[in-house]
Amino acid sequence: MKKVGVAILGMGVVGGGTYKILRDRKQAIAEEYGVDAEVVAMLDKVPERLDAVGADRALLAPSIDAIAANKDVDIVVECMGGLEPAKTFLLKCLKAGKSIVTSNKEMFSKSWTELEAAAAETGAGLYYEATTGGGMPIIRVMTAAMQANKILEIKTIINGTTNYILTRMAKEGADYKDVLKDAQALGYAEANPEADVEGFDSSYKLSILASLAFNKRVPADMIYREGITHITAEDMRIADELGYVIKLLAIAKNRSGGKIEARVHPVFLPKSHPLANVNDSFNGVFVVGDAVGDVMLYGRGAGELPTGSAIVSDVIYCARNAEHARYSEMNDIVNKKDIVADFESEYYLRMNVHDVSGVLADVANVFKKHKVSIARMRQDEGNDVITVIFITHMTHEAAMKESVEEISRLDNVISVENVIRVEK
Amino acid sequence: MKKVGVAILGMGVVGGGTYKILRDRKQAIAEEYGVDAEVVAMLDKVPERLDAVGADRALLAPSIDAIAANKDVDIVVECMGGLEPAKTFLLKCLKAGKSIVTSNKEMFSKSWTELEAAAAETGAGLYYEATTGGGMPIIRVMTAAMQANKILEIKTIINGTTNYILTRMAKEGADYKDVLKDAQALGYAEANPEADVEGFDSSYKLSILASLAFNKRVPADMIYREGITHITAEDMRIADELGYVIKLLAIAKNRSGGKIEARVHPVFLPKSHPLANVNDSFNGVFVVGDAVGDVMLYGRGAGELPTGSAIVSDVIYCARNAEHARYSEMNDIVNKKDIVADFESEYYLRMNVHDVSGVLADVANVFKKHKVSIARMRQDEGNDVITVIFITHMTHEAAMKESVEEISRLDNVISVENVIRVEK
């Protein structure tokens, strides 16, 4: 039996869930995995949080230095969130030879290289399943089940808040703002929802997945990012009628010649796609390996026990690992010019035009000029103002942007209301 | 860098795929995982199979004894299939201290206890990701990503042949027999399709998953089993109209008091269920853990490279593992009386009746007598013979069987054409 001392930094929702699982499943984990994991220290500015999960206040450490110096601590679990002091705390622990398990996506995605270097110096382990997809074990699947593969592509619904909002918009025909308000009231969205709805959170997680997949760092700020705030009830209704759902996807592709695509934006996704049924606050990820083909994973992207489950899995995995994996490649950062900006996609366009003869011909001529080929077109009867919908074939992003700009300037086009990419 | 010598038993489709991946990804695996894996021996009665994948005939071993005695062999990969001589060969290798990676579901599901005991004696590893779900890494997810959880439930589409047949029936409105013939011509189904279409293959795989989930052996012959041969084009059409797809599911549930459910049968599955979009020869599995909640996996259930990917993953995982996991609990075999036979389900019933007054009342009275409550009923206009469809609320299996028997004997009921369980 391997004895392992665990310290938990941050006794909020996730830290509390981790504590509960380690306490309640202690014997089962020992019997099934030969790991006797004991929480021996905790760090939190609010001692009452220990009481809330029934933890002994005697376990409260006076400082991070006390934890780094504590010989009984083998693994430090970080559930603090935020960039600092989390990063400084973890560097201290790594330098003291403690292995790290973290759920802090923003900090980890921004500091991976530094943490990796510190871990390599002392031979400590660095585990981060809980940063990405909560209880959906995508990190373990990529590192311990797809080792035989070159990863070609990742498509993922990786933010629970936006997926919850989009699911409710689709089900209720409601508008973005109304659902957001409700989601905030229910605790599914933050008072300041920007990190979620503008795609920042997805871009941190995609940064981690893409870096792992392509063996070089893909920083979040190099990832194209577009949020969901411009999605309307009307787009939802049209998507449904045409056989699609609207989802916020994070996409990374391994292209030839060392080029990669990395982008976060809403898409029209066919209802038959395996990710199309990933609803509410669930996460889903679709990975393509050159040998295994398509693999998909689905699970709860957040929450006390799902994220706690990922953390405890990392603790056991770390404890059983004789030699921790090292990603020395993390020192290589992808070159900005190797990130494909002019990627190809299909597009959905919704525009309002005056009901006069010739307007469609004008629009079609702009598409023709930019070599944009139309797959589907729809125009319903209307009064003065009519709505026209296009879905294009594969088109370069630049050609689409130029087309939209020119179409917007046409005499009888009132407005291009929305442009959303379409995934196959 | 850890050097690992690999022997492959059986150079057919899967053995060949494994060889190709180990050869073509050798350097990448060494760089990314620190494992230098080299195929140093092969065993096959047909030497031409080595030529087919470009392997050197000098690697052909004269016998299993030569492989067991070969000091350069650390890991033996078994892709022979069949019960014997595979089992005897693997026992020899385990006794010689070689670790085993196998893709042989029937042999493994029937011989796990014996293999485990032999492995424990010498401290060798026993890896079997490829037995269950091909390239879908369900074994790794259960053992290395869900360790924090008590597994409550498994629902899985785990047989590619039947899923291919059911998918084509659904898409084409075709009958079972016609699609089977075509599947046989295309190589998706065997000339004798019994192992697949009668659910035996699914029961072997469910035996492995349930044993792992519940920490005691659930032998395949204790699993309730029903195949897909009775599914008709009409059931498919009705399912579609009512919002369902028909899938062959393997289901295992951890019930209170040490009781378990383990069963393989077709079901009506709502189109919104994450498994409903698992089509063609893909596999999918839905696992519920007490902490993590719902996790789903999806991937190619078979094939040269997908299964090869699972095997190579096991080889790397085995090579990096300092201490191999032991399932001593595998000595406990579940007691037959602890397998719940009278499980509860919802049911779909399709019956033909004469269009005379009173027949529905007669049927309804039988349901009432057995406390079967009806959730939906449908009867279309017809001539003499009309089709009536019922979907029940949750009902005990026994109550349903008795109801069906009595209904079949009613005067104006011509026949109960089909009874299919309905999953939520």
JSON list of C-alpha atoms in Angstrom, two decimals, chain A residues 242-397:
[
{"chain": "A", "resi": 242, "resn": "LEU", "atom": "CA", "xyz": [-32.56, 23.48, -41.64]},
{"chain": "A", "resi": 243, "resn": "GLY", "atom": "CA", "xyz": [-31.52, 20.50, -39.50]},
{"chain": "A", "resi": 244, "resn": "TYR", "atom": "CA", "xyz": [-28.85, 22.11, -37.33]},
{"chain": "A", "resi": 245, "resn": "VAL", "atom": "CA", "xyz": [-28.21, 23.11, -33.74]},
{"chain": "A", "resi": 246, "resn": "ILE", "atom": "CA", "xyz": [-26.05, 26.10, -32.79]},
{"chain": "A", "resi": 247, "resn": "LYS", "atom": "CA", "xyz": [-23.10, 25.31, -30.49]},
{"chain": "A", "resi": 248, "resn": "LEU", "atom": "CA", "xyz": [-20.00, 27.17, -29.34]},
{"chain": "A", "resi": 249, "resn": "LEU", "atom": "CA", "xyz": [-17.14, 25.02, -30.59]},
{"chain": "A", "resi": 250, "resn": "ALA", "atom": "CA", "xyz": [-13.43, 25.16, -29.90]},
{"chain": "A", "resi": 251, "resn": "ILE", "atom": "CA", "xyz": [-11.60, 23.68, -32.89]},
{"chain": "A", "resi": 252, "resn": "ALA", "atom": "CA", "xyz": [-7.95, 22.77, -33.43]},
{"chain": "A", "resi": 253, "resn": "LYS", "atom": "CA", "xyz": [-6.58, 21.13, -36.58]},
{"chain": "A", "resi": 254, "resn": "ASN", "atom": "CA", "xyz": [-3.17, 19.74, -37.42]},
{"chain": "A", "resi": 255, "resn": "ARG", "atom": "CA", "xyz": [-2.54, 20.92, -40.97]},
{"chain": "A", "resi": 256, "resn": "SER", "atom": "CA", "xyz": [0.31, 19.95, -43.25]},
{"chain": "A", "resi": 257, "resn": "GLY", "atom": "CA", "xyz": [3.67, 21.75, -43.09]},
{"chain": "A", "resi": 258, "resn": "GLY", "atom": "CA", "xyz": [3.50, 22.43, -39.36]},
{"chain": "A", "resi": 259, "resn": "LYS", "atom": "CA", "xyz": [0.51, 24.74, -39.78]},
{"chain": "A", "resi": 260, "resn": "ILE", "atom": "CA", "xyz": [-2.35, 24.59, -37.32]},
{"chain": "A", "resi": 261, "resn": "GLU", "atom": "CA", "xyz": [-5.85, 25.97, -36.95]},
{"chain": "A", "resi": 262, "resn": "ALA", "atom": "CA", "xyz": [-7.07, 27.03, -33.52]},
{"chain": "A", "resi": 263, "resn": "ARG", "atom": "CA", "xyz": [-10.37, 28.84, -33.13]},
{"chain": "A", "resi": 264, "resn": "VAL", "atom": "CA", "xyz": [-13.36, 29.32, -30.86]},
{"chain": "A", "resi": 265, "resn": "HIS", "atom": "CA", "xyz": [-16.67, 30.41, -32.37]},
{"chain": "A", "resi": 266, "resn": "PRO", "atom": "CA", "xyz": [-20.33, 29.43, -32.65]},
{"chain": "A", "resi": 267, "resn": "VAL", "atom": "CA", "xyz": [-21.26, 26.99, -35.42]},
{"chain": "A", "resi": 268, "resn": "PHE", "atom": "CA", "xyz": [-24.24, 25.44, -37.11]},
{"chain": "A", "resi": 269, "resn": "LEU", "atom": "CA", "xyz": [-23.80, 21.73, -36.32]},
{"chain": "A", "resi": 270, "resn": "PRO", "atom": "CA", "xyz": [-25.90, 19.05, -38.07]},
{"chain": "A", "resi": 271, "resn": "LYS", "atom": "CA", "xyz": [-28.33, 17.37, -35.67]},
{"chain": "A", "resi": 272, "resn": "SER", "atom": "CA", "xyz": [-26.81, 14.02, -36.62]},
{"chain": "A", "resi": 273, "resn": "HIS", "atom": "CA", "xyz": [-23.33, 15.01, -35.37]},
{"chain": "A", "resi": 274, "resn": "PRO", "atom": "CA", "xyz": [-22.36, 13.21, -32.13]},
{"chain": "A", "resi": 275, "resn": "LEU", "atom": "CA", "xyz": [-21.75, 16.59, -30.46]},
{"chain": "A", "resi": 276, "resn": "ALA", "atom": "CA", "xyz": [-25.22, 17.86, -31.36]},
{"chain": "A", "resi": 277, "resn": "ASN", "atom": "CA", "xyz": [-26.84, 16.03, -28.43]},
{"chain": "A", "resi": 278, "resn": "VAL", "atom": "CA", "xyz": [-24.37, 17.51, -25.91]},
{"chain": "A", "resi": 279, "resn": "ASN", "atom": "CA", "xyz": [-26.80, 19.76, -24.08]},
{"chain": "A", "resi": 280, "resn": "ASP", "atom": "CA", "xyz": [-27.20, 21.90, -20.96]},
{"chain": "A", "resi": 281, "resn": "SER", "atom": "CA", "xyz": [-23.99, 22.33, -18.98]},
{"chain": "A", "resi": 282, "resn": "PHE", "atom": "CA", "xyz": [-22.42, 19.14, -20.37]},
{"chain": "A", "resi": 283, "resn": "ASN", "atom": "CA", "xyz": [-19.15, 19.20, -22.30]},
{"chain": "A", "resi": 284, "resn": "GLY", "atom": "CA", "xyz": [-18.25, 17.09, -25.30]},
{"chain": "A", "resi": 285, "resn": "VAL", "atom": "CA", "xyz": [-15.07, 16.56, -27.28]},
{"chain": "A", "resi": 286, "resn": "PHE", "atom": "CA", "xyz": [-14.47, 14.94, -30.62]},
{"chain": "A", "resi": 287, "resn": "VAL", "atom": "CA", "xyz": [-10.85, 13.93, -31.31]},
{"chain": "A", "resi": 288, "resn": "VAL", "atom": "CA", "xyz": [-9.50, 12.44, -34.52]},
{"chain": "A", "resi": 289, "resn": "GLY", "atom": "CA", "xyz": [-6.35, 10.32, -34.38]},
{"chain": "A", "resi": 290, "resn": "ASP", "atom": "CA", "xyz": [-4.58, 9.00, -37.46]},
{"chain": "A", "resi": 291, "resn": "ALA", "atom": "CA", "xyz": [-4.88, 5.38, -36.30]},
{"chain": "A", "resi": 292, "resn": "VAL", "atom": "CA", "xyz": [-7.96, 5.27, -34.09]},
{"chain": "A", "resi": 293, "resn": "GLY", "atom": "CA", "xyz": [-10.13, 7.58, -36.18]},
{"chain": "A", "resi": 294, "resn": "ASP", "atom": "CA", "xyz": [-12.93, 9.44, -34.39]},
{"chain": "A", "resi": 295, "resn": "VAL", "atom": "CA", "xyz": [-13.18, 9.28, -30.61]},
{"chain": "A", "resi": 296, "resn": "MET", "atom": "CA", "xyz": [-15.75, 11.23, -28.66]},
{"chain": "A", "resi": 297, "resn": "LEU", "atom": "CA", "xyz": [-16.08, 11.97, -24.97]},
{"chain": "A", "resi": 298, "resn": "TYR", "atom": "CA", "xyz": [-18.96, 13.52, -23.09]},
{"chain": "A", "resi": 299, "resn": "GLY", "atom": "CA", "xyz": [-19.36, 14.48, -19.44]},
{"chain": "A", "resi": 300, "resn": "ARG", "atom": "CA", "xyz": [-20.12, 17.13, -16.87]},
{"chain": "A", "resi": 301, "resn": "GLY", "atom": "CA", "xyz": [-17.86, 20.09, -17.50]},
{"chain": "A", "resi": 302, "resn": "ALA", "atom": "CA", "xyz": [-17.95, 21.47, -14.00]},
{"chain": "A", "resi": 303, "resn": "GLY", "atom": "CA", "xyz": [-19.32, 21.06, -10.50]},
{"chain": "A", "resi": 304, "resn": "GLU", "atom": "CA", "xyz": [-18.20, 20.01, -7.05]},
{"chain": "A", "resi": 305, "resn": "LEU", "atom": "CA", "xyz": [-18.10, 16.23, -7.50]},
{"chain": "A", "resi": 306, "resn": "PRO", "atom": "CA", "xyz": [-17.43, 15.90, -11.27]},
{"chain": "A", "resi": 307, "resn": "THR", "atom": "CA", "xyz": [-14.39, 18.17, -11.02]},
{"chain": "A", "resi": 308, "resn": "GLY", "atom": "CA", "xyz": [-13.49, 16.56, -7.70]},
{"chain": "A", "resi": 309, "resn": "SER", "atom": "CA", "xyz": [-13.62, 13.19, -9.47]},
{"chain": "A", "resi": 310, "resn": "ALA", "atom": "CA", "xyz": [-11.08, 14.42, -12.04]},
{"chain": "A", "resi": 311, "resn": "ILE", "atom": "CA", "xyz": [-8.80, 15.74, -9.31]},
{"chain": "A", "resi": 312, "resn": "VAL", "atom": "CA", "xyz": [-8.93, 12.54, -7.25]},
{"chain": "A", "resi": 313, "resn": "SER", "atom": "CA", "xyz": [-8.27, 10.55, -10.43]},
{"chain": "A", "resi": 314, "resn": "ASP", "atom": "CA", "xyz": [-5.14, 12.66, -10.95]},
{"chain": "A", "resi": 315, "resn": "VAL", "atom": "CA", "xyz": [-4.09, 12.14, -7.33]},
{"chain": "A", "resi": 316, "resn": "ILE", "atom": "CA", "xyz": [-4.33, 8.34, -7.67]},
{"chain": "A", "resi": 317, "resn": "TYR", "atom": "CA", "xyz": [-2.75, 8.38, -11.13]},
{"chain": "A", "resi": 318, "resn": "CYS", "atom": "CA", "xyz": [0.11, 10.54, -9.85]},
{"chain": "A", "resi": 319, "resn": "ALA", "atom": "CA", "xyz": [0.62, 8.33, -6.80]},
{"chain": "A", "resi": 320, "resn": "ARG", "atom": "CA", "xyz": [0.82, 5.17, -8.93]},
{"chain": "A", "resi": 321, "resn": "ASN", "atom": "CA", "xyz": [3.12, 6.67, -11.55]},
{"chain": "A", "resi": 322, "resn": "ALA", "atom": "CA", "xyz": [6.76, 5.76, -11.07]},
{"chain": "A", "resi": 323, "resn": "GLU", "atom": "CA", "xyz": [7.98, 8.33, -13.55]},
{"chain": "A", "resi": 324, "resn": "HIS", "atom": "CA", "xyz": [5.98, 11.42, -14.34]},
{"chain": "A", "resi": 325, "resn": "ALA", "atom": "CA", "xyz": [5.45, 12.40, -17.96]},
{"chain": "A", "resi": 326, "resn": "ARG", "atom": "CA", "xyz": [7.52, 15.38, -19.10]},
{"chain": "A", "resi": 327, "resn": "TYR", "atom": "CA", "xyz": [6.49, 17.68, -21.89]},
{"chain": "A", "resi": 328, "resn": "SER", "atom": "CA", "xyz": [9.80, 19.22, -22.80]},
{"chain": "A", "resi": 329, "resn": "GLU", "atom": "CA", "xyz": [8.24, 20.23, -26.11]},
{"chain": "A", "resi": 330, "resn": "MET", "atom": "CA", "xyz": [6.29, 22.82, -24.17]},
{"chain": "A", "resi": 331, "resn": "ASN", "atom": "CA", "xyz": [9.29, 25.08, -24.55]},
{"chain": "A", "resi": 332, "resn": "ASP", "atom": "CA", "xyz": [8.48, 25.35, -28.25]},
{"chain": "A", "resi": 333, "resn": "ILE", "atom": "CA", "xyz": [5.80, 27.94, -28.78]},
{"chain": "A", "resi": 334, "resn": "VAL", "atom": "CA", "xyz": [3.91, 27.80, -32.03]},
{"chain": "A", "resi": 335, "resn": "ASN", "atom": "CA", "xyz": [4.91, 30.54, -34.44]},
{"chain": "A", "resi": 336, "resn": "LYS", "atom": "CA", "xyz": [2.09, 33.02, -34.99]},
{"chain": "A", "resi": 337, "resn": "LYS", "atom": "CA", "xyz": [2.52, 32.72, -38.76]},
{"chain": "A", "resi": 338, "resn": "ASP", "atom": "CA", "xyz": [1.90, 28.97, -38.50]},
{"chain": "A", "resi": 339, "resn": "ILE", "atom": "CA", "xyz": [-1.60, 29.56, -37.21]},
{"chain": "A", "resi": 340, "resn": "VAL", "atom": "CA", "xyz": [-3.87, 29.56, -40.23]},
{"chain": "A", "resi": 341, "resn": "ALA", "atom": "CA", "xyz": [-6.00, 32.73, -40.16]},
{"chain": "A", "resi": 342, "resn": "ASP", "atom": "CA", "xyz": [-7.60, 32.26, -43.56]},
{"chain": "A", "resi": 343, "resn": "PHE", "atom": "CA", "xyz": [-9.13, 28.87, -42.74]},
{"chain": "A", "resi": 344, "resn": "GLU", "atom": "CA", "xyz": [-11.92, 27.34, -44.77]},
{"chain": "A", "resi": 345, "resn": "SER", "atom": "CA", "xyz": [-15.45, 26.76, -43.60]},
{"chain": "A", "resi": 346, "resn": "GLU", "atom": "CA", "xyz": [-19.02, 26.66, -44.77]},
{"chain": "A", "resi": 347, "resn": "TYR", "atom": "CA", "xyz": [-21.06, 29.69, -43.73]},
{"chain": "A", "resi": 348, "resn": "TYR", "atom": "CA", "xyz": [-24.61, 30.61, -42.84]},
{"chain": "A", "resi": 349, "resn": "LEU", "atom": "CA", "xyz": [-25.62, 34.18, -43.67]},
{"chain": "A", "resi": 350, "resn": "ARG", "atom": "CA", "xyz": [-28.84, 35.86, -42.70]},
{"chain": "A", "resi": 351, "resn": "MET", "atom": "CA", "xyz": [-29.64, 39.21, -44.30]},
{"chain": "A", "resi": 352, "resn": "ASN", "atom": "CA", "xyz": [-32.57, 41.58, -44.55]},
{"chain": "A", "resi": 353, "resn": "VAL", "atom": "CA", "xyz": [-33.25, 43.05, -47.98]},
{"chain": "A", "resi": 354, "resn": "HIS", "atom": "CA", "xyz": [-35.90, 45.24, -49.61]},
{"chain": "A", "resi": 355, "resn": "ASP", "atom": "CA", "xyz": [-38.39, 43.28, -51.64]},
{"chain": "A", "resi": 356, "resn": "VAL", "atom": "CA", "xyz": [-37.41, 44.75, -55.01]},
{"chain": "A", "resi": 357, "resn": "SER", "atom": "CA", "xyz": [-36.40, 42.97, -58.17]},
{"chain": "A", "resi": 358, "resn": "GLY", "atom": "CA", "xyz": [-32.70, 42.53, -58.76]},
{"chain": "A", "resi": 359, "resn": "VAL", "atom": "CA", "xyz": [-31.50, 42.42, -55.17]},
{"chain": "A", "resi": 360, "resn": "LEU", "atom": "CA", "xyz": [-30.83, 38.69, -55.24]},
{"chain": "A", "resi": 361, "resn": "ALA", "atom": "CA", "xyz": [-28.89, 39.06, -58.48]},
{"chain": "A", "resi": 362, "resn": "ASP", "atom": "CA", "xyz": [-26.75, 41.75, -56.88]},
{"chain": "A", "resi": 363, "resn": "VAL", "atom": "CA", "xyz": [-25.99, 39.53, -53.88]},
{"chain": "A", "resi": 364, "resn": "ALA", "atom": "CA", "xyz": [-25.28, 36.53, -56.11]},
{"chain": "A", "resi": 365, "resn": "ASN", "atom": "CA", "xyz": [-22.87, 38.59, -58.18]},
{"chain": "A", "resi": 366, "resn": "VAL", "atom": "CA", "xyz": [-20.85, 39.51, -55.10]},
{"chain": "A", "resi": 367, "resn": "PHE", "atom": "CA", "xyz": [-20.60, 35.84, -54.15]},
{"chain": "A", "resi": 368, "resn": "LYS", "atom": "CA", "xyz": [-19.59, 34.99, -57.70]},
{"chain": "A", "resi": 369, "resn": "LYS", "atom": "CA", "xyz": [-16.87, 37.64, -57.69]},
{"chain": "A", "resi": 370, "resn": "HIS", "atom": "CA", "xyz": [-15.34, 36.15, -54.53]},
{"chain": "A", "resi": 371, "resn": "LYS", "atom": "CA", "xyz": [-15.83, 32.58, -55.76]},
{"chain": "A", "resi": 372, "resn": "VAL", "atom": "CA", "xyz": [-18.23, 31.79, -52.92]},
{"chain": "A", "resi": 373, "resn": "SER", "atom": "CA", "xyz": [-20.44, 28.93, -53.97]},
{"chain": "A", "resi": 374, "resn": "ILE", "atom": "CA", "xyz": [-23.95, 28.64, -52.53]},
{"chain": "A", "resi": 375, "resn": "ALA", "atom": "CA", "xyz": [-25.19, 25.29, -51.21]},
{"chain": "A", "resi": 376, "resn": "ARG", "atom": "CA", "xyz": [-28.65, 26.34, -50.00]},
{"chain": "A", "resi": 377, "resn": "MET", "atom": "CA", "xyz": [-30.75, 29.47, -50.22]},
{"chain": "A", "resi": 378, "resn": "ARG", "atom": "CA", "xyz": [-34.04, 30.35, -48.59]},
{"chain": "A", "resi": 379, "resn": "GLN", "atom": "CA", "xyz": [-36.31, 33.30, -48.91]},
{"chain": "A", "resi": 380, "resn": "ASP", "atom": "CA", "xyz": [-39.74, 33.45, -47.41]},
{"chain": "A", "resi": 381, "resn": "GLU", "atom": "CA", "xyz": [-42.55, 35.70, -48.49]},
{"chain": "A", "resi": 382, "resn": "GLY", "atom": "CA", "xyz": [-42.61, 38.98, -46.62]},
{"chain": "A", "resi": 383, "resn": "ASN", "atom": "CA", "xyz": [-43.74, 42.55, -46.74]},
{"chain": "A", "resi": 384, "resn": "ASP", "atom": "CA", "xyz": [-41.32, 45.32, -47.60]},
{"chain": "A", "resi": 385, "resn": "VAL", "atom": "CA", "xyz": [-38.42, 43.77, -45.75]},
{"chain": "A", "resi": 386, "resn": "ILE", "atom": "CA", "xyz": [-37.64, 40.16, -46.40]},
{"chain": "A", "resi": 387, "resn": "THR", "atom": "CA", "xyz": [-35.14, 37.82, -44.81]},
{"chain": "A", "resi": 388, "resn": "VAL", "atom": "CA", "xyz": [-32.80, 35.84, -47.03]},
{"chain": "A", "resi": 389, "resn": "ILE", "atom": "CA", "xyz": [-30.72, 32.91, -45.78]},
{"chain": "A", "resi": 390, "resn": "PHE", "atom": "CA", "xyz": [-27.66, 31.48, -47.51]},
{"chain": "A", "resi": 391, "resn": "ILE", "atom": "CA", "xyz": [-25.56, 28.46, -46.67]},
{"chain": "A", "resi": 392, "resn": "THR", "atom": "CA", "xyz": [-22.33, 28.33, -48.64]},
{"chain": "A", "resi": 393, "resn": "HIS", "atom": "CA", "xyz": [-20.01, 25.53, -49.68]},
{"chain": "A", "resi": 394, "resn": "MET", "atom": "CA", "xyz": [-16.45, 25.52, -48.29]},
{"chain": "A", "resi": 395, "resn": "THR", "atom": "CA", "xyz": [-15.07, 29.03, -48.59]},
{"chain": "A", "resi": 396, "resn": "HIS", "atom": "CA", "xyz": [-12.02, 30.88, -47.34]},
{"chain": "A", "resi": 397, "resn": "GLU", "atom": "CA", "xyz": [-12.65, 33.13, -44.34]}
]
